[in-house]
PDB file of C-alpha atoms and ligand atoms in Angstrom:
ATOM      1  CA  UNK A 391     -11.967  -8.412  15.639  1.00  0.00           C
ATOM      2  CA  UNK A 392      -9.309  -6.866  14.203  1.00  0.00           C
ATOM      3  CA  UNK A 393      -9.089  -6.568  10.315  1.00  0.00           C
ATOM      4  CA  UNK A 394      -5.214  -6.277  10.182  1.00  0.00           C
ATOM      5  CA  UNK A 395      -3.731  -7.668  13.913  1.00  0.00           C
ATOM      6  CA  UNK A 396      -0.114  -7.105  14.352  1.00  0.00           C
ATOM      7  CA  UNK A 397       1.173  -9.229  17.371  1.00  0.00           C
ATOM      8  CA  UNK A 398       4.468  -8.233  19.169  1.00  0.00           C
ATOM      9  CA  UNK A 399       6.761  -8.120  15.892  1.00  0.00           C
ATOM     10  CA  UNK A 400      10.108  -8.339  16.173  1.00  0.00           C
ATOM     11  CA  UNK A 401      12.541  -8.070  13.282  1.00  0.00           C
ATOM     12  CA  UNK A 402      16.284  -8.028  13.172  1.00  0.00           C
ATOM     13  CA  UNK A 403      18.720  -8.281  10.383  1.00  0.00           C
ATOM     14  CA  UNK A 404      22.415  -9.174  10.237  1.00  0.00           C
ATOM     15  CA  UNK A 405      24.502  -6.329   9.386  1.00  0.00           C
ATOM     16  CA  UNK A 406      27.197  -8.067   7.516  1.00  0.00           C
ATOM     17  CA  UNK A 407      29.193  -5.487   7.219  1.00  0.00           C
ATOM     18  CA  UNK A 408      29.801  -4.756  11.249  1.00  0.00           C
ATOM     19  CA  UNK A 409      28.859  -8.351  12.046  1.00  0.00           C
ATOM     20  CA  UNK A 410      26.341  -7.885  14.211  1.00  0.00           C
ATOM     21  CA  UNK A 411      22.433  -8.250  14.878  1.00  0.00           C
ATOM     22  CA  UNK A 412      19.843  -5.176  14.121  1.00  0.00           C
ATOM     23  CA  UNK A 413      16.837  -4.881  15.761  1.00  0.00           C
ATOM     24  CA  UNK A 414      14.294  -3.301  13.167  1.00  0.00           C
ATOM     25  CA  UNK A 415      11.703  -3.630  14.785  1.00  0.00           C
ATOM     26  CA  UNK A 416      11.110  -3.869  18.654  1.00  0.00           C
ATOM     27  CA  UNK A 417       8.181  -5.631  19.971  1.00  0.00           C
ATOM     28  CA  UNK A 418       5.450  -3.863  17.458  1.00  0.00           C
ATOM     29  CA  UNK A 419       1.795  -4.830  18.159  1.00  0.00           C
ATOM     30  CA  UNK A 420      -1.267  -2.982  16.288  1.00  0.00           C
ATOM     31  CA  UNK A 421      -4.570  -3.429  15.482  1.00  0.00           C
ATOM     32  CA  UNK A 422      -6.357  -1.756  12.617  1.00  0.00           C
ATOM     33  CA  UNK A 423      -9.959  -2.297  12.382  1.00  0.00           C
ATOM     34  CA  UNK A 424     -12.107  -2.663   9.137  1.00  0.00           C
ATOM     35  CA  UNK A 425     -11.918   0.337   6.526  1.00  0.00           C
ATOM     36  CA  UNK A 426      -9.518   2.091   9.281  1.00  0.00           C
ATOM     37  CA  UNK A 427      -6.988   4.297   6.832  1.00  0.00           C
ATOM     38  CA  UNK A 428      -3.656   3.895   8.728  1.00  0.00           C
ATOM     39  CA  UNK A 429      -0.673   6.335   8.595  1.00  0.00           C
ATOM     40  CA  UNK A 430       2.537   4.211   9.642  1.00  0.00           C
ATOM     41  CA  UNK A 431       4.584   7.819  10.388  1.00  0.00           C
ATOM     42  CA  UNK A 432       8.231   7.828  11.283  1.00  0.00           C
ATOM     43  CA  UNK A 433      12.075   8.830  10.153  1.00  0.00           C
ATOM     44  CA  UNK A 434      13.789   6.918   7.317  1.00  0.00           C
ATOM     45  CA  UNK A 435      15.137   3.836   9.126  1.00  0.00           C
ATOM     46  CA  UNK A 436      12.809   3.268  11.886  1.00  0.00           C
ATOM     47  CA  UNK A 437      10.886  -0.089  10.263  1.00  0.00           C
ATOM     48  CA  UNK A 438       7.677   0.870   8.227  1.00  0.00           C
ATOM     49  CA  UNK A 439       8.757  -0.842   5.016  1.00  0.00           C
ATOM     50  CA  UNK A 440       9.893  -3.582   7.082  1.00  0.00           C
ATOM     51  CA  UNK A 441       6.444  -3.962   9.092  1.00  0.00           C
ATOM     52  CA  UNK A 442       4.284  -2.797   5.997  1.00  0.00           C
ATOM     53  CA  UNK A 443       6.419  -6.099   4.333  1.00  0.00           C
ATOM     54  CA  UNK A 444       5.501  -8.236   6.420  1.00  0.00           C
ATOM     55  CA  UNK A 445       2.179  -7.415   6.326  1.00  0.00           C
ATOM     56  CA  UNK A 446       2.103  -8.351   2.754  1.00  0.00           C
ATOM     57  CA  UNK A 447       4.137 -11.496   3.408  1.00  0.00           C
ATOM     58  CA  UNK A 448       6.870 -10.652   1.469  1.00  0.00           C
ATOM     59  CA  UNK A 449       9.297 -10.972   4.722  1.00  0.00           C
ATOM     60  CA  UNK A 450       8.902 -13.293   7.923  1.00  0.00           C
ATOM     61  CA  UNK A 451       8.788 -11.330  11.242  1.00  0.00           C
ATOM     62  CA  UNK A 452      11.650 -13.103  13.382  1.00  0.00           C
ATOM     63  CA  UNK A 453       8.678 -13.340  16.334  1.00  0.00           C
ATOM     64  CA  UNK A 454       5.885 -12.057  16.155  1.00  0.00           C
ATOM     65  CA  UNK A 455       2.796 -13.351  14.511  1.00  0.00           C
ATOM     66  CA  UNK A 456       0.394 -10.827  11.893  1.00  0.00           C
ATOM     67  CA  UNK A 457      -3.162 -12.001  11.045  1.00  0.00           C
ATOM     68  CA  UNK A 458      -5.140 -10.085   7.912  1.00  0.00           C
ATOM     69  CA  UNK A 459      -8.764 -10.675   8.290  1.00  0.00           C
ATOM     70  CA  UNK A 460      -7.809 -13.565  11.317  1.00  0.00           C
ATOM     71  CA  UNK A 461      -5.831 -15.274   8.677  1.00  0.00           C
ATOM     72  CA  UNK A 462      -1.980 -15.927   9.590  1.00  0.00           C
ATOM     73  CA  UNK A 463       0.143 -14.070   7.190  1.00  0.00           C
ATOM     74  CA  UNK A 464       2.632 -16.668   5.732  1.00  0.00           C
ATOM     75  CA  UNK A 465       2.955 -15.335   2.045  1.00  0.00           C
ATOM     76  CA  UNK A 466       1.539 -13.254  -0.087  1.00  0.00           C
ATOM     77  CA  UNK A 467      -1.598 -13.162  -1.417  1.00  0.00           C
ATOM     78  CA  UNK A 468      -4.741 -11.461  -3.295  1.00  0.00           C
ATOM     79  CA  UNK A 469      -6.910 -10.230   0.136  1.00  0.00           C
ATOM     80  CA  UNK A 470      -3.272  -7.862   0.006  1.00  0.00           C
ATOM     81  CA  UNK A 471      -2.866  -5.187  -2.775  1.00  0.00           C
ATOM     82  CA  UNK A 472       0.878  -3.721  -2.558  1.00  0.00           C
ATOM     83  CA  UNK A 473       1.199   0.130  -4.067  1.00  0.00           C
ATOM     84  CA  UNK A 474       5.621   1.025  -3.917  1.00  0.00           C
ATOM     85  CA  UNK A 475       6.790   4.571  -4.699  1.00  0.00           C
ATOM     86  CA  UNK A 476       7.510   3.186  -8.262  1.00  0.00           C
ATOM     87  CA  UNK A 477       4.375   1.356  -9.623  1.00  0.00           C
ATOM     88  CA  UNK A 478       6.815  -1.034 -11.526  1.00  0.00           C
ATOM     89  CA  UNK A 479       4.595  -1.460 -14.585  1.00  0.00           C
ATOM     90  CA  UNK A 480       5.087  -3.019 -17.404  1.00  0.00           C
ATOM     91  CA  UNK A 481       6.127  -1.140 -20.200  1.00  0.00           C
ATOM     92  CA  UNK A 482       5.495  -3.169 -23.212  1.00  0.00           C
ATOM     93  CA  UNK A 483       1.484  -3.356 -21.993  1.00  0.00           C
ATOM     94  CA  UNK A 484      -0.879  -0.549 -21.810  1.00  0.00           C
ATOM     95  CA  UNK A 485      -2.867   0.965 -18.767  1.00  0.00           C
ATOM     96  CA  UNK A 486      -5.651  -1.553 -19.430  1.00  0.00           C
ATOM     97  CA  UNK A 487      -2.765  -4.658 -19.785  1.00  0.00           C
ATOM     98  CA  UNK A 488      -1.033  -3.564 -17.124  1.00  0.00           C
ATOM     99  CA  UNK A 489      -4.243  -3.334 -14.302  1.00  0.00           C
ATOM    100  CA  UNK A 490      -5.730  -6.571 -15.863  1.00  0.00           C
ATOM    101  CA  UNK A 491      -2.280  -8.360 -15.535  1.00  0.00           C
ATOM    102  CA  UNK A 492      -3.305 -10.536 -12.658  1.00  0.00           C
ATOM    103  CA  UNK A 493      -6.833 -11.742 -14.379  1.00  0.00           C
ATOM    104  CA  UNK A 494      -5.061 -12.998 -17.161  1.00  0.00           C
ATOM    105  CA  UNK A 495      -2.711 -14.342 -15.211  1.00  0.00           C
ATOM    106  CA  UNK A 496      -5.430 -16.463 -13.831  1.00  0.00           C
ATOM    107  CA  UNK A 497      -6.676 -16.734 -16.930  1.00  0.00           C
ATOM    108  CA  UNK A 498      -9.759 -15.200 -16.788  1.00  0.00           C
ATOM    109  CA  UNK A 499     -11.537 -14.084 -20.226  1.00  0.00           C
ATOM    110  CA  UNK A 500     -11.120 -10.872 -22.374  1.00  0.00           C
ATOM    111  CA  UNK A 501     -14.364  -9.379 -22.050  1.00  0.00           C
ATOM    112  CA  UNK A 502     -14.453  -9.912 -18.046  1.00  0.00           C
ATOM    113  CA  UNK A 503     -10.734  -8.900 -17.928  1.00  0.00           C
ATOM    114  CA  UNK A 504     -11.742  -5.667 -19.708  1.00  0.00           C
ATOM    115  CA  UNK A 505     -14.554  -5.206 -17.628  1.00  0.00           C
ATOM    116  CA  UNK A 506     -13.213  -5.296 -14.113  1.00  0.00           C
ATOM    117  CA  UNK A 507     -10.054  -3.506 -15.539  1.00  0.00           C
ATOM    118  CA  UNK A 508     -12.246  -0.870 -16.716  1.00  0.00           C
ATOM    119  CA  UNK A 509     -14.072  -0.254 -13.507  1.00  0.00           C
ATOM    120  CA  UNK A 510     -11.026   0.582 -11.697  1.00  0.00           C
ATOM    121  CA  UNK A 511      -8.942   2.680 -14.664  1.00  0.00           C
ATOM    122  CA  UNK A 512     -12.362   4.870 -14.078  1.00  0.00           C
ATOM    123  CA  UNK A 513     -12.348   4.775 -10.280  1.00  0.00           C
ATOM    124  CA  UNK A 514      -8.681   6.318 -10.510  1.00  0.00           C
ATOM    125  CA  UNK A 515      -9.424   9.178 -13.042  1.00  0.00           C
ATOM    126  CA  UNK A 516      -8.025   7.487 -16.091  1.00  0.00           C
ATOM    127  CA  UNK A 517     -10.826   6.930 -18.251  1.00  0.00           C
ATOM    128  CA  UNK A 518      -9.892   7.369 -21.890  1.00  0.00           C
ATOM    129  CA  UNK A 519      -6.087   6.227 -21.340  1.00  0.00           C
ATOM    130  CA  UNK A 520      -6.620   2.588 -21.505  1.00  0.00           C
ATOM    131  CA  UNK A 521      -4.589   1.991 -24.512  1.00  0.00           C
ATOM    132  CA  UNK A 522      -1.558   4.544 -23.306  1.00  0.00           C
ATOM    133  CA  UNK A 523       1.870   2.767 -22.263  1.00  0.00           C
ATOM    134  CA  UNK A 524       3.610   3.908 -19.298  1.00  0.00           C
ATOM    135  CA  UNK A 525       6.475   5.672 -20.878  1.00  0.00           C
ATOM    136  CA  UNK A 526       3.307   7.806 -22.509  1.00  0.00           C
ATOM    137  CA  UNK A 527       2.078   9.460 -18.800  1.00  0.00           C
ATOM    138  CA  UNK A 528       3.329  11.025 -16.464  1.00  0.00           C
ATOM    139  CA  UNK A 529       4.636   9.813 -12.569  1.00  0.00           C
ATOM    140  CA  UNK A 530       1.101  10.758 -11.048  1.00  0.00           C
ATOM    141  CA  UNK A 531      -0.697   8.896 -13.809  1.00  0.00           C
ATOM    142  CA  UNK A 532       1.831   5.789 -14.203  1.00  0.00           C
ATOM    143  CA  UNK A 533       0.959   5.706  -9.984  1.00  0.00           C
ATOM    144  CA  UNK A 534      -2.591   5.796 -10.492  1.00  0.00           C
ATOM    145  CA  UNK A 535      -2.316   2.418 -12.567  1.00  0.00           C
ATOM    146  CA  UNK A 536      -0.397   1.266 -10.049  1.00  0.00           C
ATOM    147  CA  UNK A 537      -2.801   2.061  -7.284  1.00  0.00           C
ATOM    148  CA  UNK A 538      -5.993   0.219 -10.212  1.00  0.00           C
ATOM    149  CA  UNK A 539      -3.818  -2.814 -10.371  1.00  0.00           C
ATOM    150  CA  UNK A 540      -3.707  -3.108  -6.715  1.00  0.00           C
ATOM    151  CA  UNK A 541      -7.255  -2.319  -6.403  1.00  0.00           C
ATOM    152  CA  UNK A 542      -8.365  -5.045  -9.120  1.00  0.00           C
ATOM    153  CA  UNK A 543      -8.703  -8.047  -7.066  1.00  0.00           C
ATOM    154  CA  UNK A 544     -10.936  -6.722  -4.763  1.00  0.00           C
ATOM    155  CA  UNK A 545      -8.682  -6.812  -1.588  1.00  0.00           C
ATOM    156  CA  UNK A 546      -9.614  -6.640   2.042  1.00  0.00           C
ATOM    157  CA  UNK A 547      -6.356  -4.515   2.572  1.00  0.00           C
ATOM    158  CA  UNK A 548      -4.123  -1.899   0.617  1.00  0.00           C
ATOM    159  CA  UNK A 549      -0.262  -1.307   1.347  1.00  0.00           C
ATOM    160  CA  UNK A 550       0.917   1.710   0.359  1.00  0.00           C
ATOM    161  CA  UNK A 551       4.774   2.419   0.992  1.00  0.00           C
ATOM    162  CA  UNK A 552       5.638   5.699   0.211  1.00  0.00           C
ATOM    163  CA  UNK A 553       3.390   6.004  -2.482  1.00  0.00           C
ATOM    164  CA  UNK A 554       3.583   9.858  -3.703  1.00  0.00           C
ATOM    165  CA  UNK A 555       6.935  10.755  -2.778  1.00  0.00           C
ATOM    166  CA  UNK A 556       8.181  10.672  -5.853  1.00  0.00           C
ATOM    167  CA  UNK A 557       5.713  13.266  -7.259  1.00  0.00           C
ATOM    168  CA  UNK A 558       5.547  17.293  -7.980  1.00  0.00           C
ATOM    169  CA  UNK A 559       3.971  18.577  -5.061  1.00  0.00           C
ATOM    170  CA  UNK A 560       0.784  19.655  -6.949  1.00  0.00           C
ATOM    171  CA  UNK A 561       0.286  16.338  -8.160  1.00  0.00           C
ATOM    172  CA  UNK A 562       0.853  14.830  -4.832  1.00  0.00           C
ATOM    173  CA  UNK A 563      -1.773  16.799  -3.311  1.00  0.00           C
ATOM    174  CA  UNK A 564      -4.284  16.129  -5.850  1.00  0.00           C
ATOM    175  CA  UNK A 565      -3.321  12.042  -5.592  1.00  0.00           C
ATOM    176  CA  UNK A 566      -4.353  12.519  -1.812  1.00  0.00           C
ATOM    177  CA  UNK A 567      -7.349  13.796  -1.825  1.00  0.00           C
ATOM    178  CA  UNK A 568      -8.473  11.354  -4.500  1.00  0.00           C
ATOM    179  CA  UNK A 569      -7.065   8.240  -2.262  1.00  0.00           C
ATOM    180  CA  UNK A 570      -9.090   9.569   0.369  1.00  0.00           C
ATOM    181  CA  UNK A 571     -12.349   9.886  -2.109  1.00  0.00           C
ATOM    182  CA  UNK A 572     -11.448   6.287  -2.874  1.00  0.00           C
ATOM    183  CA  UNK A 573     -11.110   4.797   0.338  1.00  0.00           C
ATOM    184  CA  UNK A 574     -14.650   6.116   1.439  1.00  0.00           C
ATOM    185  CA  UNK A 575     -16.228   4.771  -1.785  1.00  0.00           C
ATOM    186  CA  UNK A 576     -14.669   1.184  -1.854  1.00  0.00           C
ATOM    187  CA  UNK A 577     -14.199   0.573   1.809  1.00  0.00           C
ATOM    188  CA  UNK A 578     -11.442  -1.067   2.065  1.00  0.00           C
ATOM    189  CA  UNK A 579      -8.866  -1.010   4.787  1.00  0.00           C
ATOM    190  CA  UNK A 580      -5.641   1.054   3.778  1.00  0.00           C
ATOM    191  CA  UNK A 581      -2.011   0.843   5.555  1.00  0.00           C
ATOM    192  CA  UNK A 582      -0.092   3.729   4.251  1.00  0.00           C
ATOM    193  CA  UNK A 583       3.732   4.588   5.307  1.00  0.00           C
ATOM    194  CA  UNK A 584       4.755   7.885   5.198  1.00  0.00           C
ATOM    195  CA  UNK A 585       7.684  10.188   6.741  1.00  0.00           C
ATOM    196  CA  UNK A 586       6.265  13.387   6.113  1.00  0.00           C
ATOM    197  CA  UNK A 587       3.772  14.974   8.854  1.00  0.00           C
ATOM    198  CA  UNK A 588       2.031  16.749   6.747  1.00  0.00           C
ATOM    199  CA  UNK A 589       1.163  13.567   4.544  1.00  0.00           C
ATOM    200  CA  UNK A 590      -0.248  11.616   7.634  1.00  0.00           C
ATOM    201  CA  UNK A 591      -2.204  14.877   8.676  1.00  0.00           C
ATOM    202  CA  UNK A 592      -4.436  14.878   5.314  1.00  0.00           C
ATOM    203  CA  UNK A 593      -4.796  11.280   5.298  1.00  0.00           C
ATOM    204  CA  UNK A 594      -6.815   8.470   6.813  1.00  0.00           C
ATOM    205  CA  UNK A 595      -8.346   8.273  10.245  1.00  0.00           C
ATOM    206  CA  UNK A 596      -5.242   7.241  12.336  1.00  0.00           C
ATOM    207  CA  UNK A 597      -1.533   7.778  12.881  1.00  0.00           C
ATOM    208  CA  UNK A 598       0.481   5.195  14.397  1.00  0.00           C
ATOM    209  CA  UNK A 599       4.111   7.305  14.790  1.00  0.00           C
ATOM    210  CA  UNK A 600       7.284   5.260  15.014  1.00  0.00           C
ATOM    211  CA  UNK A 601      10.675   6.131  17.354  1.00  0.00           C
ATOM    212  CA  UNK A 602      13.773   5.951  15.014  1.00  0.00           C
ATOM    213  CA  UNK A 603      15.466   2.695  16.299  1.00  0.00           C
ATOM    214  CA  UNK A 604      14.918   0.298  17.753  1.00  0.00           C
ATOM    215  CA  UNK A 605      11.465   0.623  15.940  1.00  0.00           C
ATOM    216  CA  UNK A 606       8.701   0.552  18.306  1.00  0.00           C
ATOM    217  CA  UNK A 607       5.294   2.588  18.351  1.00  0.00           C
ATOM    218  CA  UNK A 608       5.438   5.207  19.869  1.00  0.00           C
ATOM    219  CA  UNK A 609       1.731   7.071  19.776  1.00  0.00           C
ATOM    220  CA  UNK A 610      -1.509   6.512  18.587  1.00  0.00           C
ATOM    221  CA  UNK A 611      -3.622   9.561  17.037  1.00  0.00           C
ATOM    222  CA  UNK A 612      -7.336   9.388  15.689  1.00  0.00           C
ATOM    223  CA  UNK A 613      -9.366  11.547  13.959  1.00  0.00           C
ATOM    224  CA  UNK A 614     -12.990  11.445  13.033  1.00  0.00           C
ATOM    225  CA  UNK A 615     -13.432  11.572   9.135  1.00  0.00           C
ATOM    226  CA  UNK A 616     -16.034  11.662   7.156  1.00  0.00           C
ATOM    227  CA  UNK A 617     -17.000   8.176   6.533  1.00  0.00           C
ATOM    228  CA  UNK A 618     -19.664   6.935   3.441  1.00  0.00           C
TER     229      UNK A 618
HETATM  230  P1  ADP B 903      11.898   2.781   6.988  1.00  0.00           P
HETATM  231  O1  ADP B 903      10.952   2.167   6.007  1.00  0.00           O
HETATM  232  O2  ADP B 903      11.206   3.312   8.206  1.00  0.00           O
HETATM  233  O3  ADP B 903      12.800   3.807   6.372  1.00  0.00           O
HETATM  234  P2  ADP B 903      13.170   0.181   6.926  1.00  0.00           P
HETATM  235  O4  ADP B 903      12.080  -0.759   7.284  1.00  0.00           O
HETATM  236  O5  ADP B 903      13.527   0.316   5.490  1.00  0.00           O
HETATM  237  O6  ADP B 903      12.847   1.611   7.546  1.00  0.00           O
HETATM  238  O7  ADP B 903      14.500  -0.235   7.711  1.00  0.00           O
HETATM  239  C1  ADP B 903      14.522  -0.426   9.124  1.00  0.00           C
HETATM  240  C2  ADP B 903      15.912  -0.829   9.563  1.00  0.00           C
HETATM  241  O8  ADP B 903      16.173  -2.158   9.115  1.00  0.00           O
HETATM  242  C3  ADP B 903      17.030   0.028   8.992  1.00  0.00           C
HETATM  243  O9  ADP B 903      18.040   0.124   9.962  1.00  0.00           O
HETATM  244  C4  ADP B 903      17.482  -0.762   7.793  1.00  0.00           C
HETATM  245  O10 ADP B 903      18.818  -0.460   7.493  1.00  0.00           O
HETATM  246  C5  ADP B 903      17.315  -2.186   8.292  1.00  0.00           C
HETATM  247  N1  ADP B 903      17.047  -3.135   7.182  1.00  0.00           N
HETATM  248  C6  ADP B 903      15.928  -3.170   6.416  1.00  0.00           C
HETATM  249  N2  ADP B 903      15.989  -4.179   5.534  1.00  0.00           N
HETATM  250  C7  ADP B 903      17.188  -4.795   5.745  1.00  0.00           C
HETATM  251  C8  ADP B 903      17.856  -5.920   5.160  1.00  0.00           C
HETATM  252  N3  ADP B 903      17.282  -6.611   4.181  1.00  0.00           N
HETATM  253  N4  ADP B 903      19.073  -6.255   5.643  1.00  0.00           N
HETATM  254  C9  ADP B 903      19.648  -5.566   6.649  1.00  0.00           C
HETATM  255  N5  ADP B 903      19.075  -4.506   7.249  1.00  0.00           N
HETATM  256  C10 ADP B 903      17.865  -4.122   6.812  1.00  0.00           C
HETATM  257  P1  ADP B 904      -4.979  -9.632 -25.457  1.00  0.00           P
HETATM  258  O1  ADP B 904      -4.881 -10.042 -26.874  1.00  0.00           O
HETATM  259  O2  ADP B 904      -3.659  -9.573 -24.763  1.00  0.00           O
HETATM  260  O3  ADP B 904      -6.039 -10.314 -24.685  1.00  0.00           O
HETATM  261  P2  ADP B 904      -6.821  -7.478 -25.654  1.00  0.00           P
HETATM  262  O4  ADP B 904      -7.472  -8.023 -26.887  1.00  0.00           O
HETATM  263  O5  ADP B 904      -7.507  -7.520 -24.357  1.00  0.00           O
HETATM  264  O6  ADP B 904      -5.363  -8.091 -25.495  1.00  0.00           O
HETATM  265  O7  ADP B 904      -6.442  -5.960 -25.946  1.00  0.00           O
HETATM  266  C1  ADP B 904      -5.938  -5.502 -27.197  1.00  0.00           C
HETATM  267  C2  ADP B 904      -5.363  -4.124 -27.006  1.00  0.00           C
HETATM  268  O8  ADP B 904      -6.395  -3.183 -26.607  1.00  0.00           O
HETATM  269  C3  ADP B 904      -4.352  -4.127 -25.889  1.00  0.00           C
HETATM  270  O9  ADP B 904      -3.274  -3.298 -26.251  1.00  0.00           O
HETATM  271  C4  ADP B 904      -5.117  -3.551 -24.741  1.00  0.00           C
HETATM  272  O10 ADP B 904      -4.254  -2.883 -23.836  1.00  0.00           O
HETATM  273  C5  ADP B 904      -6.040  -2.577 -25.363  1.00  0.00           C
HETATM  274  N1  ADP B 904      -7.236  -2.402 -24.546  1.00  0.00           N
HETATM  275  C6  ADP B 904      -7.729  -3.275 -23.635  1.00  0.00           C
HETATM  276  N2  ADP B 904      -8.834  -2.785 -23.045  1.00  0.00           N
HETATM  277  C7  ADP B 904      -9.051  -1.583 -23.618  1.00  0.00           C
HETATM  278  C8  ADP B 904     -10.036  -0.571 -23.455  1.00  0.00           C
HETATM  279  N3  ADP B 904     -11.043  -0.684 -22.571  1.00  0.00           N
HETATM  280  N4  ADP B 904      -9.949   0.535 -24.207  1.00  0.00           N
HETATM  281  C9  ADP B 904      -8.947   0.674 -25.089  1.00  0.00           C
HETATM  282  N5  ADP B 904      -7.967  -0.224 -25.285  1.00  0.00           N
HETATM  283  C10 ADP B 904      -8.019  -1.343 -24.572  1.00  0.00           C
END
């Protein structure tokens, strides 16, 4: 069975402005299996924040139906961590506040929040920086926190949109190769959007490449990777 099932999506908007319909997305069905690292590749405009939304229930598909782990997707929900280009952190906690956020939220205790936190800030490389704000590291490092609070609830599935695009090129390449380190370790099953070839080339085990509009899929590559 499928881990993430995508089932003939369709997704249109109204485009106020002209007054008429948009079709997003065309009739988009996908399976990715369990611990498959995905690369949703195509030009600005052609869907992939739309599908990786609905994925994480933050938008209804307007047919279609998407099952995570052969549970409908209706809303969102902790078997979904959600990584955006800008980790939207907040600034008045530190790197330890910030990943824990969603324990205390649930109120769960200090010294377990601390020690879950504390097992992803060192999975990520940031060991040492618990008690740093944001506005004290830099893009790569405010990402990685990001990418620990996303990490923290021990979800079947990460959505990445566009994670590292707002990085230096040096940092970017040194934030792949890590995610890749990371998704053999922990297993899990990764969805990441990119446009850039060259991202989707040194990531992941499969690209699923999008046409620009309507968006459909268009090809399917797969590579063998190293796997733990
Ligand atoms: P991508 O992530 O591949 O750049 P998007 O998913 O952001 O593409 O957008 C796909 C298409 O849907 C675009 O034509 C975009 O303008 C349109 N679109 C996305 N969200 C909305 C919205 N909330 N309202 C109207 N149109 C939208
Ligand atoms: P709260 O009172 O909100 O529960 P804590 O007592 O957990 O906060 O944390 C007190 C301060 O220590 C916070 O600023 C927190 O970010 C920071 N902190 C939490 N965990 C660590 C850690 N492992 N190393 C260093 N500082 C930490």
């Amino acid at each position: 069975m499928a881990e993430i099932a995508i089932r003939s999506i369709v997704k249109t908007f109204t485009d106020r402005t002209r007054g008429r319909e948009i079709t997003a997305l065309d009739t988009v069905s996908l399976n990715i299996g369990d611990h498959d690292f995905v690369c949703l590749l195509g030009p600005s405009g052609c869907g992939k924040s739309t599908l990786l939304n609905m994925i994480a229930g933050f938008e209804a598909p307007s047919s279609g139906r998407i099952e995570v782990g052969g549970t409908l997707v209706e809303k969102p929900g902790a078997d979904r961590g959600v990584v955006f280009q800008q980790p939207t952190l907040m600034p008045w906690l530190t790197v330890a506040d910030n990943v824990a956020f969603h324990l205390k939220l649930k109120g769960v205790g200090r010294t377990e929040r601390r020690a879950r936190a504390q097992h992803f800030i060192d999975l990520v490389g940031l060991t040492g920086f618990e008690g740093h704000y944001p506005s004290e590291l830099s893009g790569g490092m405010n990402q990685r926190v990001g990418i620990a609070r996303a990490l923290l609830m021990n979800p079947r599935v990460i959505l990445m949109d566009e994670p590292f695009a707002a990085l230096d090129a040096q940092t970017k390449l040194e934030m792949q190769e890590e995610l890749v380190a990371i998704w053999q370790r922990i297993r899990c099953t990764i969805v990441f959007v990119t446009h850039s070839v060259d991202e989707a080339l040194v990531l992941g085990n499969r690209i699923a490449v999008m046409t620009r509009r309507p968006g459909r899929i268009r090809d399917y590559f797969d590579f063998d990777m190293p796997r733990p």
